[in-house]
Tab-separated table of C-alpha atoms in Angstrom:
chain	number	residue	atom	x	y	z
A	1	MET	CA	0.020	-0.322	-0.135
A	2	LYS	CA	1.041	3.518	-0.562
A	3	LYS	CA	2.997	4.007	2.594
A	4	ILE	CA	2.647	6.120	5.473
A	5	TYR	CA	6.439	7.552	5.912
A	6	SER	CA	6.765	9.250	9.684
A	7	ILE	CA	5.247	5.786	11.655
A	8	LEU	CA	7.312	6.557	14.767
A	9	LEU	CA	9.611	9.993	14.938
A	10	LEU	CA	11.358	7.907	17.732
A	11	LEU	CA	12.519	5.564	14.634
A	12	VAL	CA	14.126	8.224	13.608
A	13	VAL	CA	16.631	8.333	16.076
A	14	THR	CA	16.520	4.622	17.140
A	15	LEU	CA	14.429	1.235	17.235
A	16	GLY	CA	11.008	1.974	19.452
A	17	PHE	CA	11.072	-0.070	22.838
A	18	SER	CA	9.488	-3.051	21.512
A	19	GLN	CA	11.832	-3.614	18.484
A	20	GLN	CA	15.133	-2.774	20.349
A	21	ALA	CA	14.488	-5.221	22.689
A	22	TYR	CA	13.713	-8.010	20.045
A	23	TYR	CA	16.887	-6.873	17.791
A	24	ASN	CA	19.387	-7.168	20.900
A	25	GLY	CA	22.644	-9.290	20.080
A	26	ILE	CA	22.138	-8.758	16.170
A	27	ASN	CA	25.375	-7.399	15.006
A	28	PHE	CA	24.429	-3.862	12.158
A	29	SER	CA	27.553	-3.479	11.473
A	30	LEU	CA	27.449	-6.575	9.533
A	31	ASN	CA	26.475	-6.965	5.807
A	32	GLY	CA	25.765	-9.463	3.408
A	33	GLN	CA	25.424	-13.609	4.703
A	34	PRO	CA	26.568	-12.686	8.449
A	35	LEU	CA	23.736	-10.852	9.115
A	36	LYS	CA	21.284	-12.896	7.100
A	37	ASN	CA	23.011	-15.510	9.190
A	38	GLN	CA	21.701	-14.117	12.352
A	39	LEU	CA	18.578	-12.803	11.555
A	40	ALA	CA	17.378	-15.504	10.549
A	41	GLN	CA	18.344	-17.300	13.411
A	42	LEU	CA	16.791	-14.561	15.327
A	43	ILE	CA	13.523	-15.099	13.532
A	44	ILE	CA	13.742	-18.534	13.898
A	45	THR	CA	14.218	-19.047	17.533
A	46	THR	CA	11.535	-16.579	18.299
A	47	HIS	CA	8.815	-17.965	16.657
A	48	THR	CA	7.717	-19.765	19.349
A	49	LYS	CA	3.994	-20.346	18.438
A	50	GLU	CA	2.884	-22.183	15.509
A	51	LEU	CA	-0.877	-21.174	14.105
A	52	SER	CA	-2.556	-24.141	12.185
A	53	TYR	CA	-4.375	-23.174	9.145
A	54	SER	CA	-7.435	-22.925	10.230
A	55	GLN	CA	-6.831	-20.467	13.128
A	56	VAL	CA	-4.845	-18.648	10.392
A	57	TRP	CA	-8.936	-17.374	9.658
A	58	ASN	CA	-9.288	-15.672	12.486
A	59	ALA	CA	-5.272	-14.484	13.319
A	60	LEU	CA	-6.144	-12.738	9.569
A	61	LYS	CA	-9.273	-11.012	10.908
A	62	ILE	CA	-7.167	-9.266	13.521
A	63	THR	CA	-3.689	-8.548	11.745
A	64	ASP	CA	-5.892	-7.257	7.820
A	65	LEU	CA	-8.564	-5.486	9.360
A	66	ASP	CA	-9.015	-2.025	7.319
A	67	PRO	CA	-8.340	0.979	8.877
A	68	SER	CA	-10.484	3.124	7.782
A	69	ASN	CA	-13.099	-0.161	8.625
A	70	SER	CA	-13.043	-2.001	11.649
A	71	SER	CA	-15.681	-4.822	10.578
A	72	ASN	CA	-13.704	-5.176	6.877
A	73	VAL	CA	-9.739	-7.062	6.216
A	74	LEU	CA	-8.131	-5.940	3.628
A	75	LEU	CA	-7.724	-8.250	0.332
A	76	VAL	CA	-4.286	-8.523	-1.254
A	77	TYR	CA	-3.862	-7.230	-4.850
A	78	GLY	CA	-7.191	-5.143	-4.681
A	79	TRP	CA	-7.538	-1.792	-5.230
A	80	GLU	CA	-11.608	-0.603	-5.573
A	81	ASN	CA	-14.396	-0.150	-3.207
A	82	GLY	CA	-17.467	-1.118	-4.768
A	83	SER	CA	-17.943	1.263	-7.592
A	84	ASP	CA	-18.249	-0.958	-10.763
A	85	ASP	CA	-19.718	-4.571	-10.787
A	86	ASP	CA	-16.386	-6.230	-10.598
A	87	VAL	CA	-16.270	-7.607	-6.597
A	88	THR	CA	-12.556	-9.556	-7.665
A	89	ASN	CA	-11.169	-6.386	-7.519
A	90	ASP	CA	-12.449	-4.733	-4.297
A	91	LEU	CA	-10.225	-3.732	-1.683
A	92	SER	CA	-12.328	-4.634	1.676
A	93	ARG	CA	-14.607	-6.961	2.648
A	94	ASN	CA	-16.258	-8.156	5.641
A	95	LYS	CA	-13.849	-10.097	7.874
A	96	ASN	CA	-16.580	-12.377	8.437
A	97	ASP	CA	-17.315	-13.253	4.601
A	98	ASN	CA	-14.651	-15.554	4.490
A	99	GLY	CA	-14.842	-19.594	2.822
A	100	GLY	CA	-14.312	-21.007	-0.649
A	101	SER	CA	-16.884	-19.073	-2.762
A	102	ASN	CA	-17.026	-15.980	-4.838
A	103	GLY	CA	-17.599	-12.799	-3.809
A	104	GLN	CA	-15.916	-14.202	-0.226
A	105	TRP	CA	-12.457	-13.859	0.360
A	106	ASN	CA	-9.734	-16.743	1.997
A	107	ARG	CA	-5.928	-17.415	2.526
A	108	GLU	CA	-3.671	-15.983	-0.322
A	109	HIS	CA	-0.554	-17.678	0.097
A	110	VAL	CA	1.502	-14.653	-1.298
A	111	TYR	CA	4.789	-17.273	-1.641
A	112	ALA	CA	2.094	-20.271	-3.741
A	113	GLN	CA	2.385	-23.243	-1.757
A	114	SER	CA	3.046	-25.175	-4.761
A	115	VAL	CA	6.368	-24.231	-5.830
A	116	GLY	CA	7.915	-24.534	-2.545
A	117	THR	CA	11.088	-27.140	-2.549
A	118	PRO	CA	9.629	-28.899	-0.972
A	119	ASP	CA	5.403	-27.674	-0.899
A	120	LEU	CA	4.698	-25.478	1.905
A	121	GLY	CA	1.661	-27.978	3.140
A	122	GLN	CA	-0.858	-26.467	5.533
A	123	SER	CA	1.216	-26.292	8.365
A	124	GLY	CA	5.040	-24.755	9.226
A	125	PRO	CA	5.898	-22.286	6.509
A	126	GLY	CA	2.048	-22.994	4.852
A	127	ALA	CA	0.410	-21.767	7.805
A	128	ASP	CA	3.016	-19.043	8.256
A	129	ALA	CA	0.294	-15.635	9.189
A	130	HIS	CA	3.070	-13.875	8.312
A	131	MET	CA	3.006	-14.775	4.751
A	132	LEU	CA	-0.779	-15.300	4.270
A	133	ARG	CA	-3.124	-12.433	3.629
A	134	ALA	CA	-6.846	-11.961	2.963
A	135	CYS	CA	-7.690	-11.974	-0.861
A	136	ASP	CA	-10.825	-12.236	-2.561
A	137	VAL	CA	-11.452	-15.622	-3.907
A	138	GLN	CA	-11.410	-15.288	-7.850
A	139	ARG	CA	-8.571	-12.605	-7.732
A	140	ASN	CA	-6.769	-15.417	-5.409
A	141	GLY	CA	-7.656	-18.621	-8.154
A	142	THR	CA	-6.439	-16.441	-10.882
A	143	ARG	CA	-3.260	-15.579	-9.595
A	144	ALA	CA	-3.187	-19.571	-8.918
A	145	ASN	CA	1.076	-20.284	-8.147
A	146	ARG	CA	1.692	-17.860	-10.816
A	147	LYS	CA	5.598	-16.293	-10.395
A	148	TYR	CA	5.951	-12.640	-9.746
A	149	ALA	CA	6.764	-10.318	-12.449
A	150	THR	CA	7.281	-6.906	-13.162
A	151	GLY	CA	4.460	-4.643	-14.157
A	152	SER	CA	2.002	-1.379	-13.408
A	153	GLY	CA	-0.585	0.061	-12.394
A	154	ASN	CA	-3.264	-2.204	-10.721
A	155	SER	CA	-2.771	-5.979	-10.413
A	156	THR	CA	-3.127	-8.472	-13.187
A	157	VAL	CA	-2.228	-11.577	-15.040
A	158	VAL	CA	1.450	-10.479	-17.295
A	159	GLY	CA	2.322	-12.995	-19.744
A	160	ALA	CA	2.664	-16.255	-17.802
A	161	ASN	CA	3.041	-14.461	-14.537
A	162	TRP	CA	1.872	-12.413	-11.930
A	163	TYR	CA	1.928	-8.625	-10.938
A	164	PRO	CA	0.595	-7.345	-7.109
A	165	GLY	CA	0.091	-3.889	-7.870
A	166	ASP	CA	1.386	-0.938	-7.561
A	167	GLU	CA	-0.145	-1.142	-3.778
A	168	TRP	CA	0.989	-3.827	-2.821
A	169	LYS	CA	4.520	-4.977	-4.514
A	170	GLY	CA	6.506	-4.065	-1.156
A	171	ASP	CA	4.385	-6.116	0.668
A	172	VAL	CA	5.162	-9.418	-1.543
A	173	ALA	CA	8.362	-8.332	-1.333
A	174	ARG	CA	8.822	-8.010	2.205
A	175	ILE	CA	6.649	-10.856	2.591
A	176	ILE	CA	9.407	-12.987	0.153
A	177	MET	CA	12.233	-12.454	1.796
A	178	TYR	CA	11.053	-13.257	5.638
A	179	MET	CA	10.446	-16.810	3.748
A	180	TYR	CA	13.661	-17.023	2.610
A	181	LEU	CA	14.960	-15.832	5.592
A	182	HIS	CA	13.154	-18.278	7.657
A	183	TYR	CA	12.867	-21.290	5.318
A	184	GLY	CA	15.840	-21.303	3.188
A	185	ASN	CA	16.012	-23.283	0.077
A	186	GLN	CA	12.140	-24.671	0.661
A	187	CYS	CA	10.979	-20.794	-0.380
A	188	LEU	CA	13.490	-19.450	-3.325
A	189	PRO	CA	12.728	-16.191	-4.467
A	190	SER	CA	13.793	-17.482	-7.719
A	191	ASN	CA	11.273	-20.171	-6.989
A	192	ILE	CA	8.547	-17.832	-6.990
A	193	GLY	CA	9.556	-14.333	-9.128
A	194	VAL	CA	10.917	-14.013	-12.679
A	195	GLY	CA	14.292	-11.971	-12.816
A	196	ALA	CA	17.840	-11.891	-12.487
A	197	ASN	CA	19.767	-12.636	-9.500
A	198	ALA	CA	21.696	-9.562	-7.680
A	199	ASP	CA	24.665	-10.153	-6.811
A	200	ALA	CA	24.880	-11.137	-3.507
A	201	GLY	CA	26.069	-15.119	-3.736
A	202	ASP	CA	22.319	-15.620	-2.789
A	203	ASP	CA	19.242	-16.717	-4.439
A	204	MET	CA	17.910	-13.406	-3.749
A	205	ILE	CA	16.291	-11.512	-7.149
A	206	ASP	CA	16.979	-8.193	-8.365
A	207	LEU	CA	12.945	-7.999	-9.051
A	208	PHE	CA	11.678	-8.167	-5.180
A	209	LEU	CA	14.949	-5.924	-4.336
A	210	THR	CA	13.244	-3.049	-6.530
A	211	TRP	CA	9.875	-3.565	-5.410
A	212	ASN	CA	10.878	-3.305	-1.491
A	213	ALA	CA	13.264	-0.476	-2.372
A	214	GLU	CA	9.989	1.753	-4.816
A	215	ASP	CA	7.399	0.971	-2.463
A	216	PRO	CA	7.683	1.312	1.177
A	217	VAL	CA	5.749	0.087	4.253
A	218	SER	CA	2.190	0.413	5.203
A	219	GLN	CA	0.846	0.996	8.816
A	220	THR	CA	-1.259	-2.143	7.580
A	221	GLU	CA	2.395	-4.143	7.728
A	222	ILE	CA	3.365	-2.453	10.785
A	223	ASN	CA	-0.071	-3.361	12.075
A	224	ARG	CA	0.426	-7.285	11.411
A	225	ASN	CA	4.072	-6.902	12.281
A	226	ASN	CA	3.226	-5.820	15.861
A	227	TYR	CA	0.916	-8.191	16.355
A	228	LEU	CA	2.194	-11.271	15.463
A	229	THR	CA	5.762	-11.219	17.372
A	230	ASN	CA	3.747	-10.587	20.618
A	231	ALA	CA	2.787	-14.834	20.950
A	232	ASN	CA	1.343	-13.939	24.137
A	233	ASN	CA	-1.468	-12.892	21.822
A	234	THR	CA	-4.134	-15.531	20.454
A	235	TYR	CA	-3.060	-15.870	17.249
A	236	GLY	CA	0.633	-14.558	18.133
A	237	GLN	CA	3.772	-16.724	16.692
A	238	GLY	CA	6.550	-14.568	19.042
A	239	ASN	CA	9.072	-13.801	15.860
A	240	ARG	CA	9.233	-10.305	13.379
A	241	ASN	CA	9.616	-9.819	9.795
A	242	PRO	CA	12.643	-7.389	10.010
A	243	PHE	CA	12.608	-6.106	6.830
A	244	ILE	CA	9.110	-4.476	7.736
A	245	ASP	CA	10.690	-3.143	10.746
A	246	ASN	CA	13.705	-1.849	8.059
A	247	PRO	CA	13.673	-2.242	4.293
A	248	TYR	CA	17.181	-0.919	4.518
A	249	LEU	CA	18.289	-4.235	6.304
A	250	ALA	CA	17.574	-5.769	2.540
A	251	THR	CA	19.988	-3.460	0.834
A	252	LYS	CA	22.794	-4.286	3.725
A	253	ILE	CA	22.009	-8.403	2.789
A	254	TRP	CA	21.976	-8.214	-0.594
A	255	GLY	CA	22.662	-5.393	-2.401
A	256	GLY	CA	20.430	-3.866	-5.278
A	257	LEU	CA	18.583	-0.632	-5.030
A	258	PRO	CA	18.933	1.345	-1.757
A	259	ALA	CA	15.549	0.813	-0.109
A	260	GLN	CA	14.336	3.304	2.473
A	261	ASP	CA	16.177	3.551	6.372
A	262	ILE	CA	13.247	3.635	8.775
A	263	TRP	CA	16.087	3.883	11.306
A	264	GLY	CA	18.142	5.978	9.830
A	265	THR	CA	21.280	4.650	11.701
A	266	LEU	CA	21.938	1.755	8.768
A	267	SER	CA	22.977	3.577	6.161
A	268	THR	CA	24.595	6.428	7.840
A	269	THR	CA	26.392	4.236	9.708
A	270	GLN	CA	27.938	2.897	6.931
A	271	MET	CA	29.318	5.895	4.961
A	272	VAL	CA	30.230	6.712	8.220
A	273	ALA	CA	33.017	4.117	8.300
A	274	PHE	CA	33.579	3.943	4.640
A	275	LYS	CA	34.519	7.307	3.196
A	276	PHE	CA	35.265	7.693	-0.858
A	277	SER	CA	35.214	10.721	-3.626
A	278	LEU	CA	33.264	10.494	-6.426
A	279	TYR	CA	33.639	12.617	-9.387
A	280	PRO	CA	33.046	14.088	-11.723
A	281	ASN	CA	29.362	13.445	-10.930
A	282	PRO	CA	27.222	14.453	-13.125
A	283	SER	CA	29.863	12.935	-15.812
A	284	ASN	CA	30.646	13.865	-19.338
A	285	ASP	CA	32.786	11.281	-20.826
A	286	ARG	CA	31.049	8.601	-19.325
A	287	ARG	CA	34.010	8.054	-16.809
A	288	ILE	CA	34.040	8.804	-12.472
A	289	ASN	CA	36.460	8.443	-10.730
A	290	ILE	CA	36.724	6.729	-6.848
A	291	ASP	CA	38.986	7.620	-4.801
A	292	SER	CA	39.617	5.606	-1.111
A	293	GLU	CA	42.273	5.397	0.815
A	294	MET	CA	40.720	1.786	1.679
A	295	GLU	CA	41.385	-1.259	-0.498
A	296	VAL	CA	37.931	-2.023	-3.144
A	297	ASP	CA	36.836	-4.758	-3.750
A	298	GLU	CA	34.076	-4.689	-5.998
A	299	ILE	CA	32.020	-2.034	-7.745
A	300	GLN	CA	28.411	-2.189	-8.957
A	301	LEU	CA	26.547	-0.344	-11.173
A	302	ILE	CA	22.983	-0.648	-10.839
A	303	ASN	CA	20.057	0.924	-12.903
A	304	ILE	CA	16.836	2.635	-11.706
A	305	ASN	CA	14.792	-0.654	-12.181
A	306	GLY	CA	17.764	-1.864	-9.709
A	307	GLN	CA	19.209	-4.304	-12.397
A	308	LEU	CA	22.998	-4.637	-12.266
A	309	MET	CA	24.052	-3.247	-15.379
A	310	GLN	CA	28.393	-3.320	-14.815
A	311	GLN	CA	30.315	-5.309	-12.209
A	312	ILE	CA	34.175	-4.895	-11.667
A	313	GLN	CA	35.966	-7.160	-8.744
A	314	LYS	CA	38.972	-6.357	-7.783
A	315	PRO	CA	39.014	-3.416	-9.533
A	316	THR	CA	42.672	-1.806	-10.514
A	317	ARG	CA	43.364	1.200	-8.928
A	318	THR	CA	46.219	3.978	-9.321
A	319	ASN	CA	47.134	6.622	-7.007
A	320	ASN	CA	44.236	5.205	-4.254
A	321	THR	CA	42.043	6.205	-7.764
A	322	TYR	CA	39.879	3.733	-9.226
A	323	THR	CA	38.775	3.775	-12.471
A	324	VAL	CA	35.466	3.022	-13.932
A	325	GLU	CA	34.390	3.852	-17.873
A	326	ASN	CA	32.684	3.362	-20.975
A	327	LEU	CA	29.380	3.891	-18.860
A	328	PRO	CA	26.192	4.595	-20.434
A	329	THR	CA	24.113	7.543	-20.490
A	330	GLY	CA	21.919	8.030	-17.444
A	331	PHE	CA	20.585	7.989	-14.213
A	332	TYR	CA	22.573	5.322	-11.971
A	333	PHE	CA	23.317	4.065	-8.113
A	334	LEU	CA	27.050	2.874	-8.176
A	335	LYS	CA	27.968	0.912	-5.191
A	336	VAL	CA	31.003	0.103	-3.687
A	337	THR	CA	32.527	-2.339	-1.204
A	338	ALA	CA	35.117	-2.440	1.070
A	339	ASP	CA	36.221	-4.225	3.769
A	340	ASN	CA	32.922	-6.074	3.908
A	341	GLN	CA	30.934	-2.086	3.779
A	342	SER	CA	28.877	-1.308	0.702
A	343	VAL	CA	28.360	2.663	0.306
A	344	THR	CA	25.922	4.129	-2.950
A	345	LYS	CA	25.845	6.782	-4.152
A	346	LYS	CA	23.893	7.938	-7.402
A	347	ILE	CA	25.351	9.458	-10.476
A	348	LEU	CA	24.704	11.366	-13.823
A	349	VAL	CA	26.121	9.855	-16.912
A	350	ASN	CA	25.343	12.727	-20.009
């Protein structure tokens, strides 16, 4: 959903109290696989209560409530509230009108059950309330187990694939990231999305990194996360989705298009720890120079769609200067990695 940026003023400076306690022990100076491993261990060990598939019905009636009508739940992939004759595109529906018939809502596996390796089933990963969302029965059937793919506008079939809609793509991306973090190879992003892998030594694909950056966190996502993290709640699981708490965690782990740093600390910490100068910017000769006293391990050129355009590993430097040449014209993100730290800056090539 289009997002509320001022979630809590306190988060601009530090984590909220409940989040701060949850992430005690996580070393946020890490990047890549080490940070991924720490977060995975955290959400697995704190998932102390597993819901049954039937319990998810009642969980969704709480977690997916429509903020403008507490009698309704929001329907993933929906966008319209009854002004046309097509009920399959409704955004909201009575929370008790659930089931398997046309005009009702059911439980949508955002990570399609059948494409898991193995199948997610109806317990464990298949009943994880962080992944299941309320959805119109017919729209759910149209999506089926189609992979997610690039698109624009409202949710729709794209060739043999599925675009979740501009209002939902960030929600989808953060759910896929959570499932991969929690369930590993059973929930590979490449099994559920179309696109190239980001150069992260991992299975995450650029599509979800781009969606995570382009569609910031909604209040509904925050409400779901806060309810499910409390195992004392009737349908609470005990764990959180870290990418809802801070989408920039995905950037630290997998790279790609830089996402919003809700806490305002992760990206700033990196830039303080690793400094370099970049010039000329804009570039008029398709060349960028990078001055760094630290030895650079890798340089990536990423376009505004999150696609990796150029990659230089162990680049050669002359007098602490690295030069990237033959750049195509356009607006890009230049990601520079040194000593397991990455900094991304915007560049313009004329």
